[in-house]
PDB file of C-alpha atoms and ligand atoms in Angstrom:
ATOM      1  CA  MET K   1     -28.686 113.795 -12.144  1.00 95.00           C
ATOM      2  CA  ASN K   2     -30.335 112.087  -9.146  1.00 98.00           C
ATOM      3  CA  ILE K   3     -31.195 114.132  -6.102  1.00 98.00           C
ATOM      4  CA  LEU K   4     -33.144 114.011  -2.888  1.00 98.00           C
ATOM      5  CA  LEU K   5     -35.058 116.754  -1.115  1.00 98.00           C
ATOM      6  CA  PHE K   6     -35.583 116.740   2.614  1.00 98.00           C
ATOM      7  CA  GLY K   7     -36.735 119.067   5.348  1.00 97.00           C
ATOM      8  CA  PRO K   8     -39.339 119.341   8.095  1.00 96.00           C
ATOM      9  CA  PRO K   9     -43.073 118.936   7.444  1.00 93.00           C
ATOM     10  CA  GLY K  10     -44.345 122.155   5.874  1.00 90.00           C
ATOM     11  CA  ALA K  11     -40.963 123.145   4.411  1.00 94.00           C
ATOM     12  CA  GLY K  12     -42.453 123.129   0.902  1.00 93.00           C
ATOM     13  CA  LYS K  13     -40.800 119.954  -0.399  1.00 96.00           C
ATOM     14  CA  GLY K  14     -43.761 118.891  -2.521  1.00 95.00           C
ATOM     15  CA  THR K  15     -44.170 122.301  -4.169  1.00 95.00           C
ATOM     16  CA  GLN K  16     -40.480 122.632  -4.954  1.00 98.00           C
ATOM     17  CA  ALA K  17     -40.196 119.011  -6.064  1.00 98.00           C
ATOM     18  CA  LYS K  18     -42.839 119.536  -8.761  1.00 98.00           C
ATOM     19  CA  LEU K  19     -41.092 122.655 -10.095  1.00 98.00           C
ATOM     20  CA  ILE K  20     -37.640 121.038 -10.182  1.00 98.00           C
ATOM     21  CA  CYS K  21     -38.869 117.814 -11.778  1.00 98.00           C
ATOM     22  CA  LYS K  22     -40.527 119.779 -14.548  1.00 98.00           C
ATOM     23  CA  LYS K  23     -37.510 121.978 -15.239  1.00 98.00           C
ATOM     24  CA  PHE K  24     -34.894 119.214 -15.111  1.00 98.00           C
ATOM     25  CA  SER K  25     -37.079 116.340 -16.442  1.00 98.00           C
ATOM     26  CA  LEU K  26     -36.727 114.210 -13.335  1.00 98.00           C
ATOM     27  CA  ASP K  27     -39.123 111.499 -12.187  1.00 98.00           C
ATOM     28  CA  HIS K  28     -40.756 112.642  -8.942  1.00 98.00           C
ATOM     29  CA  VAL K  29     -40.722 109.912  -6.301  1.00 98.00           C
ATOM     30  CA  SER K  30     -42.775 111.030  -3.307  1.00 97.00           C
ATOM     31  CA  THR K  31     -43.271 108.264  -0.769  1.00 97.00           C
ATOM     32  CA  GLY K  32     -46.014 110.352   0.917  1.00 95.00           C
ATOM     33  CA  ASP K  33     -47.932 110.664  -2.399  1.00 95.00           C
ATOM     34  CA  ILE K  34     -47.502 106.950  -3.132  1.00 96.00           C
ATOM     35  CA  LEU K  35     -48.885 106.065   0.308  1.00 97.00           C
ATOM     36  CA  ARG K  36     -51.794 108.534  -0.022  1.00 96.00           C
ATOM     37  CA  ASN K  37     -52.626 106.913  -3.368  1.00 97.00           C
ATOM     38  CA  GLU K  38     -52.670 103.469  -1.774  1.00 96.00           C
ATOM     39  CA  ILE K  39     -55.060 104.840   0.854  1.00 97.00           C
ATOM     40  CA  LEU K  40     -57.361 106.198  -1.869  1.00 96.00           C
ATOM     41  CA  ARG K  41     -57.285 102.851  -3.688  1.00 97.00           C
ATOM     42  CA  GLY K  42     -58.173 101.123  -0.427  1.00 97.00           C
ATOM     43  CA  SER K  43     -55.366  98.581  -0.867  1.00 96.00           C
ATOM     44  CA  LYS K  44     -54.106  96.447   2.024  1.00 95.00           C
ATOM     45  CA  LEU K  45     -50.986  98.593   2.160  1.00 94.00           C
ATOM     46  CA  GLY K  46     -53.171 101.719   2.225  1.00 96.00           C
ATOM     47  CA  VAL K  47     -55.195 100.451   5.165  1.00 96.00           C
ATOM     48  CA  THR K  48     -52.029  99.720   7.177  1.00 94.00           C
ATOM     49  CA  ALA K  49     -50.429 103.031   6.186  1.00 96.00           C
ATOM     50  CA  LYS K  50     -53.452 105.198   6.973  1.00 96.00           C
ATOM     51  CA  GLN K  51     -53.440 104.533  10.699  1.00 94.00           C
ATOM     52  CA  ILE K  52     -49.727 105.273  10.952  1.00 96.00           C
ATOM     53  CA  ILE K  53     -49.832 108.408   8.797  1.00 95.00           C
ATOM     54  CA  ASP K  54     -52.812 109.760  10.741  1.00 93.00           C
ATOM     55  CA  SER K  55     -50.861 109.366  13.969  1.00 93.00           C
ATOM     56  CA  GLY K  56     -47.876 111.300  12.586  1.00 93.00           C
ATOM     57  CA  HIS K  57     -45.436 108.389  12.813  1.00 95.00           C
ATOM     58  CA  LEU K  58     -43.348 106.730  10.127  1.00 97.00           C
ATOM     59  CA  VAL K  59     -44.511 103.637   8.293  1.00 97.00           C
ATOM     60  CA  SER K  60     -42.139 100.674   8.505  1.00 97.00           C
ATOM     61  CA  ASP K  61     -38.879 100.624   6.577  1.00 97.00           C
ATOM     62  CA  GLU K  62     -39.912  97.311   4.958  1.00 96.00           C
ATOM     63  CA  ILE K  63     -42.962  98.912   3.310  1.00 95.00           C
ATOM     64  CA  ILE K  64     -41.023 101.975   2.150  1.00 97.00           C
ATOM     65  CA  ILE K  65     -38.017 100.053   0.871  1.00 96.00           C
ATOM     66  CA  ASP K  66     -40.195  97.777  -1.269  1.00 94.00           C
ATOM     67  CA  ILE K  67     -41.792 100.856  -2.847  1.00 95.00           C
ATOM     68  CA  ILE K  68     -38.431 102.532  -3.471  1.00 97.00           C
ATOM     69  CA  LYS K  69     -36.735  99.428  -4.903  1.00 97.00           C
ATOM     70  CA  ILE K  70     -39.466  98.978  -7.492  1.00 96.00           C
ATOM     71  CA  ARG K  71     -39.591 102.676  -8.473  1.00 97.00           C
ATOM     72  CA  LEU K  72     -35.823 103.133  -8.787  1.00 98.00           C
ATOM     73  CA  ALA K  73     -35.373  99.950 -10.808  1.00 98.00           C
ATOM     74  CA  GLU K  74     -38.139 101.144 -13.161  1.00 98.00           C
ATOM     75  CA  ILE K  75     -36.553 104.586 -13.507  1.00 98.00           C
ATOM     76  CA  LYS K  76     -33.140 103.093 -14.235  1.00 97.00           C
ATOM     77  CA  LYS K  77     -34.669 100.750 -16.834  1.00 97.00           C
ATOM     78  CA  ASN K  78     -36.245 103.755 -18.564  1.00 98.00           C
ATOM     79  CA  ASN K  79     -32.923 105.614 -18.510  1.00 97.00           C
ATOM     80  CA  LYS K  80     -34.401 108.414 -16.447  1.00 98.00           C
ATOM     81  CA  ASN K  81     -33.209 110.374 -13.412  1.00 98.00           C
ATOM     82  CA  PHE K  82     -35.130 111.007 -10.210  1.00 98.00           C
ATOM     83  CA  LEU K  83     -35.897 113.323  -7.352  1.00 98.00           C
ATOM     84  CA  LEU K  84     -36.712 111.662  -4.030  1.00 98.00           C
ATOM     85  CA  ASP K  85     -39.199 113.609  -1.908  1.00 98.00           C
ATOM     86  CA  GLY K  86     -39.878 112.375   1.620  1.00 96.00           C
ATOM     87  CA  PHE K  87     -37.388 109.515   1.483  1.00 98.00           C
ATOM     88  CA  PRO K  88     -35.056 108.778   3.236  1.00 98.00           C
ATOM     89  CA  ARG K  89     -36.419 109.896   6.581  1.00 98.00           C
ATOM     90  CA  SER K  90     -33.897 108.210   8.899  1.00 98.00           C
ATOM     91  CA  ILE K  91     -30.273 107.098   8.922  1.00 98.00           C
ATOM     92  CA  ASN K  92     -31.404 103.517   8.458  1.00 98.00           C
ATOM     93  CA  GLN K  93     -33.390 104.456   5.331  1.00 98.00           C
ATOM     94  CA  ALA K  94     -30.406 106.456   4.042  1.00 98.00           C
ATOM     95  CA  ASN K  95     -28.157 103.415   4.409  1.00 98.00           C
ATOM     96  CA  LEU K  96     -30.747 101.246   2.678  1.00 98.00           C
ATOM     97  CA  LEU K  97     -30.942 103.793  -0.143  1.00 98.00           C
ATOM     98  CA  SER K  98     -27.156 103.687  -0.549  1.00 98.00           C
ATOM     99  CA  SER K  99     -27.230  99.902  -0.947  1.00 98.00           C
ATOM    100  CA  ILE K 100     -30.139  99.961  -3.411  1.00 98.00           C
ATOM    101  CA  MET K 101     -28.344 102.563  -5.514  1.00 98.00           C
ATOM    102  CA  GLU K 102     -25.095 100.644  -5.380  1.00 98.00           C
ATOM    103  CA  GLU K 103     -26.895  97.523  -6.543  1.00 97.00           C
ATOM    104  CA  LEU K 104     -28.498  99.438  -9.425  1.00 97.00           C
ATOM    105  CA  GLU K 105     -25.167 101.145 -10.197  1.00 97.00           C
ATOM    106  CA  ILE K 106     -26.572 104.656  -9.960  1.00 97.00           C
ATOM    107  CA  ILE K 107     -25.296 107.597  -7.944  1.00 97.00           C
ATOM    108  CA  LEU K 108     -26.806 110.374  -5.855  1.00 98.00           C
ATOM    109  CA  ASN K 109     -25.646 113.846  -6.874  1.00 98.00           C
ATOM    110  CA  ALA K 110     -27.040 115.946  -4.017  1.00 98.00           C
ATOM    111  CA  ALA K 111     -29.152 115.926  -0.861  1.00 98.00           C
ATOM    112  CA  ILE K 112     -30.940 119.268  -0.694  1.00 98.00           C
ATOM    113  CA  LEU K 113     -32.189 120.439   2.701  1.00 98.00           C
ATOM    114  CA  ILE K 114     -35.064 122.951   2.648  1.00 98.00           C
ATOM    115  CA  ASP K 115     -34.627 124.590   6.002  1.00 97.00           C
ATOM    116  CA  VAL K 116     -37.475 126.344   7.837  1.00 96.00           C
ATOM    117  CA  GLU K 117     -37.692 127.137  11.516  1.00 92.00           C
ATOM    118  CA  GLN K 118     -40.441 125.654  13.678  1.00 89.00           C
ATOM    119  CA  PRO K 119     -42.831 128.641  14.235  1.00 87.00           C
ATOM    120  CA  VAL K 120     -43.085 129.212  10.463  1.00 90.00           C
ATOM    121  CA  LEU K 121     -43.801 125.516   9.896  1.00 90.00           C
ATOM    122  CA  ILE K 122     -46.655 125.461  12.362  1.00 86.00           C
ATOM    123  CA  ASN K 123     -48.381 128.412  10.612  1.00 85.00           C
ATOM    124  CA  ARG K 124     -47.886 126.885   7.173  1.00 85.00           C
ATOM    125  CA  ILE K 125     -49.290 123.523   8.168  1.00 85.00           C
ATOM    126  CA  ILE K 126     -52.353 125.068   9.767  1.00 82.00           C
ATOM    127  CA  ASN K 127     -52.952 126.914   6.474  1.00 84.00           C
ATOM    128  CA  ARG K 128     -52.405 123.745   4.429  1.00 82.00           C
ATOM    129  CA  LYS K 129     -54.947 121.927   6.617  1.00 80.00           C
ATOM    130  CA  ASN K 130     -57.500 124.565   5.598  1.00 81.00           C
ATOM    131  CA  THR K 131     -56.666 124.454   1.884  1.00 85.00           C
ATOM    132  CA  GLU K 132     -55.760 120.787   1.209  1.00 84.00           C
ATOM    133  CA  GLY K 133     -57.605 119.045   4.053  1.00 77.00           C
ATOM    134  CA  ARG K 134     -54.826 116.582   4.876  1.00 77.00           C
ATOM    135  CA  GLU K 135     -55.821 114.770   8.057  1.00 79.00           C
ATOM    136  CA  ASP K 136     -52.239 114.547   9.272  1.00 84.00           C
ATOM    137  CA  ASP K 137     -52.001 118.366   9.166  1.00 81.00           C
ATOM    138  CA  SER K 138     -53.935 118.825  12.418  1.00 83.00           C
ATOM    139  CA  GLU K 139     -52.114 120.563  15.273  1.00 82.00           C
ATOM    140  CA  GLU K 140     -51.966 117.411  17.435  1.00 84.00           C
ATOM    141  CA  VAL K 141     -50.524 115.225  14.685  1.00 88.00           C
ATOM    142  CA  LEU K 142     -48.127 117.979  13.646  1.00 89.00           C
ATOM    143  CA  ALA K 143     -46.451 117.890  17.068  1.00 90.00           C
ATOM    144  CA  SER K 144     -45.676 114.230  16.559  1.00 93.00           C
ATOM    145  CA  ARG K 145     -44.513 114.736  12.940  1.00 93.00           C
ATOM    146  CA  LEU K 146     -42.147 117.492  14.067  1.00 94.00           C
ATOM    147  CA  LYS K 147     -40.743 115.311  16.830  1.00 95.00           C
ATOM    148  CA  VAL K 148     -40.206 112.470  14.348  1.00 97.00           C
ATOM    149  CA  TYR K 149     -38.440 114.914  12.023  1.00 97.00           C
ATOM    150  CA  TYR K 150     -36.046 116.296  14.636  1.00 96.00           C
ATOM    151  CA  ASP K 151     -35.349 112.876  16.202  1.00 98.00           C
ATOM    152  CA  GLN K 152     -35.091 110.710  13.096  1.00 98.00           C
ATOM    153  CA  THR K 153     -34.725 112.797   9.930  1.00 98.00           C
ATOM    154  CA  ALA K 154     -32.577 115.753  11.020  1.00 98.00           C
ATOM    155  CA  PRO K 155     -29.542 113.454  11.622  1.00 98.00           C
ATOM    156  CA  LEU K 156     -29.455 113.125   7.807  1.00 98.00           C
ATOM    157  CA  ILE K 157     -27.939 116.620   7.712  1.00 98.00           C
ATOM    158  CA  GLN K 158     -24.678 115.337   9.202  1.00 98.00           C
ATOM    159  CA  PHE K 159     -24.933 112.065   7.270  1.00 98.00           C
ATOM    160  CA  TYR K 160     -25.011 113.838   3.887  1.00 98.00           C
ATOM    161  CA  LYS K 161     -22.515 116.503   4.997  1.00 98.00           C
ATOM    162  CA  ASP K 162     -20.045 113.695   5.675  1.00 98.00           C
ATOM    163  CA  LEU K 163     -20.671 112.342   2.166  1.00 98.00           C
ATOM    164  CA  ASN K 164     -20.141 115.839   0.734  1.00 98.00           C
ATOM    165  CA  LEU K 165     -23.614 115.797  -0.780  1.00 98.00           C
ATOM    166  CA  LEU K 166     -25.447 118.279   1.452  1.00 98.00           C
ATOM    167  CA  LYS K 167     -26.837 121.477  -0.102  1.00 98.00           C
ATOM    168  CA  TRP K 168     -28.640 123.959   2.125  1.00 98.00           C
ATOM    169  CA  VAL K 169     -31.585 126.091   1.007  1.00 98.00           C
ATOM    170  CA  ASN K 170     -33.372 128.780   3.021  1.00 97.00           C
ATOM    171  CA  GLY K 171     -37.009 127.672   2.851  1.00 96.00           C
ATOM    172  CA  VAL K 172     -38.517 130.913   4.174  1.00 95.00           C
ATOM    173  CA  GLY K 173     -39.702 133.358   1.520  1.00 93.00           C
ATOM    174  CA  GLU K 174     -41.483 133.340  -1.805  1.00 95.00           C
ATOM    175  CA  ILE K 175     -41.881 130.018  -3.626  1.00 96.00           C
ATOM    176  CA  SER K 176     -40.093 131.512  -6.652  1.00 98.00           C
ATOM    177  CA  ASP K 177     -37.092 132.692  -4.578  1.00 97.00           C
ATOM    178  CA  ILE K 178     -36.707 129.300  -2.963  1.00 98.00           C
ATOM    179  CA  ASN K 179     -37.013 127.695  -6.381  1.00 98.00           C
ATOM    180  CA  GLN K 180     -34.302 129.989  -7.701  1.00 98.00           C
ATOM    181  CA  GLN K 181     -31.906 128.858  -4.954  1.00 98.00           C
ATOM    182  CA  ILE K 182     -32.545 125.229  -5.860  1.00 98.00           C
ATOM    183  CA  ASN K 183     -32.201 125.866  -9.590  1.00 98.00           C
ATOM    184  CA  SER K 184     -28.774 127.389  -9.118  1.00 98.00           C
ATOM    185  CA  ILE K 185     -27.664 124.439  -6.995  1.00 98.00           C
ATOM    186  CA  MET K 186     -28.912 122.078  -9.721  1.00 97.00           C
ATOM    187  CA  GLU K 187     -27.151 123.999 -12.430  1.00 96.00           C
ATOM    188  CA  GLN K 188     -23.845 123.655 -10.591  1.00 96.00           C
ATOM    189  CA  LEU K 189     -24.066 119.900 -10.120  1.00 94.00           C
TER     190      LEU K 189
HETATM  191  P1  LIG F   1     -45.109 113.379   3.435  1.00 95.14           P
HETATM  192  O1  LIG F   1     -46.138 113.601   2.379  1.00 95.14           O
HETATM  193  O2  LIG F   1     -43.734 113.158   2.876  1.00 95.14           O
HETATM  194  O3  LIG F   1     -45.143 114.435   4.509  1.00 95.14           O
HETATM  195  O4  LIG F   1     -45.495 112.004   4.154  1.00 95.14           O
HETATM  196  C1  LIG F   1     -46.715 111.838   4.861  1.00 95.14           C
HETATM  197  C2  LIG F   1     -46.605 110.656   5.814  1.00 95.14           C
HETATM  198  O5  LIG F   1     -46.328 109.456   5.075  1.00 95.14           O
HETATM  199  C3  LIG F   1     -45.484 110.735   6.837  1.00 95.14           C
HETATM  200  O6  LIG F   1     -45.838 111.493   7.996  1.00 95.14           O
HETATM  201  C4  LIG F   1     -45.247 109.262   7.158  1.00 95.14           C
HETATM  202  O7  LIG F   1     -46.268 108.760   8.012  1.00 95.14           O
HETATM  203  C5  LIG F   1     -45.437 108.589   5.803  1.00 95.14           C
HETATM  204  N1  LIG F   1     -44.147 108.530   5.065  1.00 95.14           N
HETATM  205  C6  LIG F   1     -43.812 109.197   3.928  1.00 95.14           C
HETATM  206  N2  LIG F   1     -42.556 108.910   3.550  1.00 95.14           N
HETATM  207  C7  LIG F   1     -42.072 108.034   4.480  1.00 95.14           C
HETATM  208  C8  LIG F   1     -40.827 107.372   4.667  1.00 95.14           C
HETATM  209  N3  LIG F   1     -39.797 107.569   3.837  1.00 95.14           N
HETATM  210  N4  LIG F   1     -40.703 106.556   5.733  1.00 95.14           N
HETATM  211  C9  LIG F   1     -41.715 106.333   6.576  1.00 95.14           C
HETATM  212  N5  LIG F   1     -42.918 106.943   6.487  1.00 95.14           N
HETATM  213  C10 LIG F   1     -43.101 107.789   5.437  1.00 95.14           C
END
């Protein structure tokens, strides 16, 4: 079973992704984590990505697609399944994902939207800034990340609805309740 998780910044994708991957033995592919790792390593890619991430914008499709191609090919080679977290983030990336998967002869079973309204997101992110210290969690950068989400990522809702892959989850509430909603979706796939 291969799935993707998407939703606005602060929806709890990372937290839920870890729980689902553990329960269903999926490889967790988080493009945000991969980029943050590159930044920590001080690689050339990390240096380029840092400026963009800190401004709340998206890094280029070329960079992201190279990362995804390598990871998915590796996962397929190991006969594993995956959960994508933070990718795709635009219609263009979704189309690129479809072609990569077609080439690798693997299919996507569901696109799960963790839905949270804006005022809740703002509070959560401010809290996360205090606990995790992510630089892109500041209020100024958040405004730009939210705009990017609504302009570029939210159109994926219709995209995956049209493909009959969209599953909707209410992302407001206890972590365990949200996890339960996702588990039951997974069990029905
Ligand atoms: P995340 O941890 O998923 O919130 O990602 C943190 C930041 O990494 C984003 O605000 C983007 O700058 C960058 N990023 C992560 N995934 C992608 C992607 N699929 N496309 C472009 N930029 C991304």
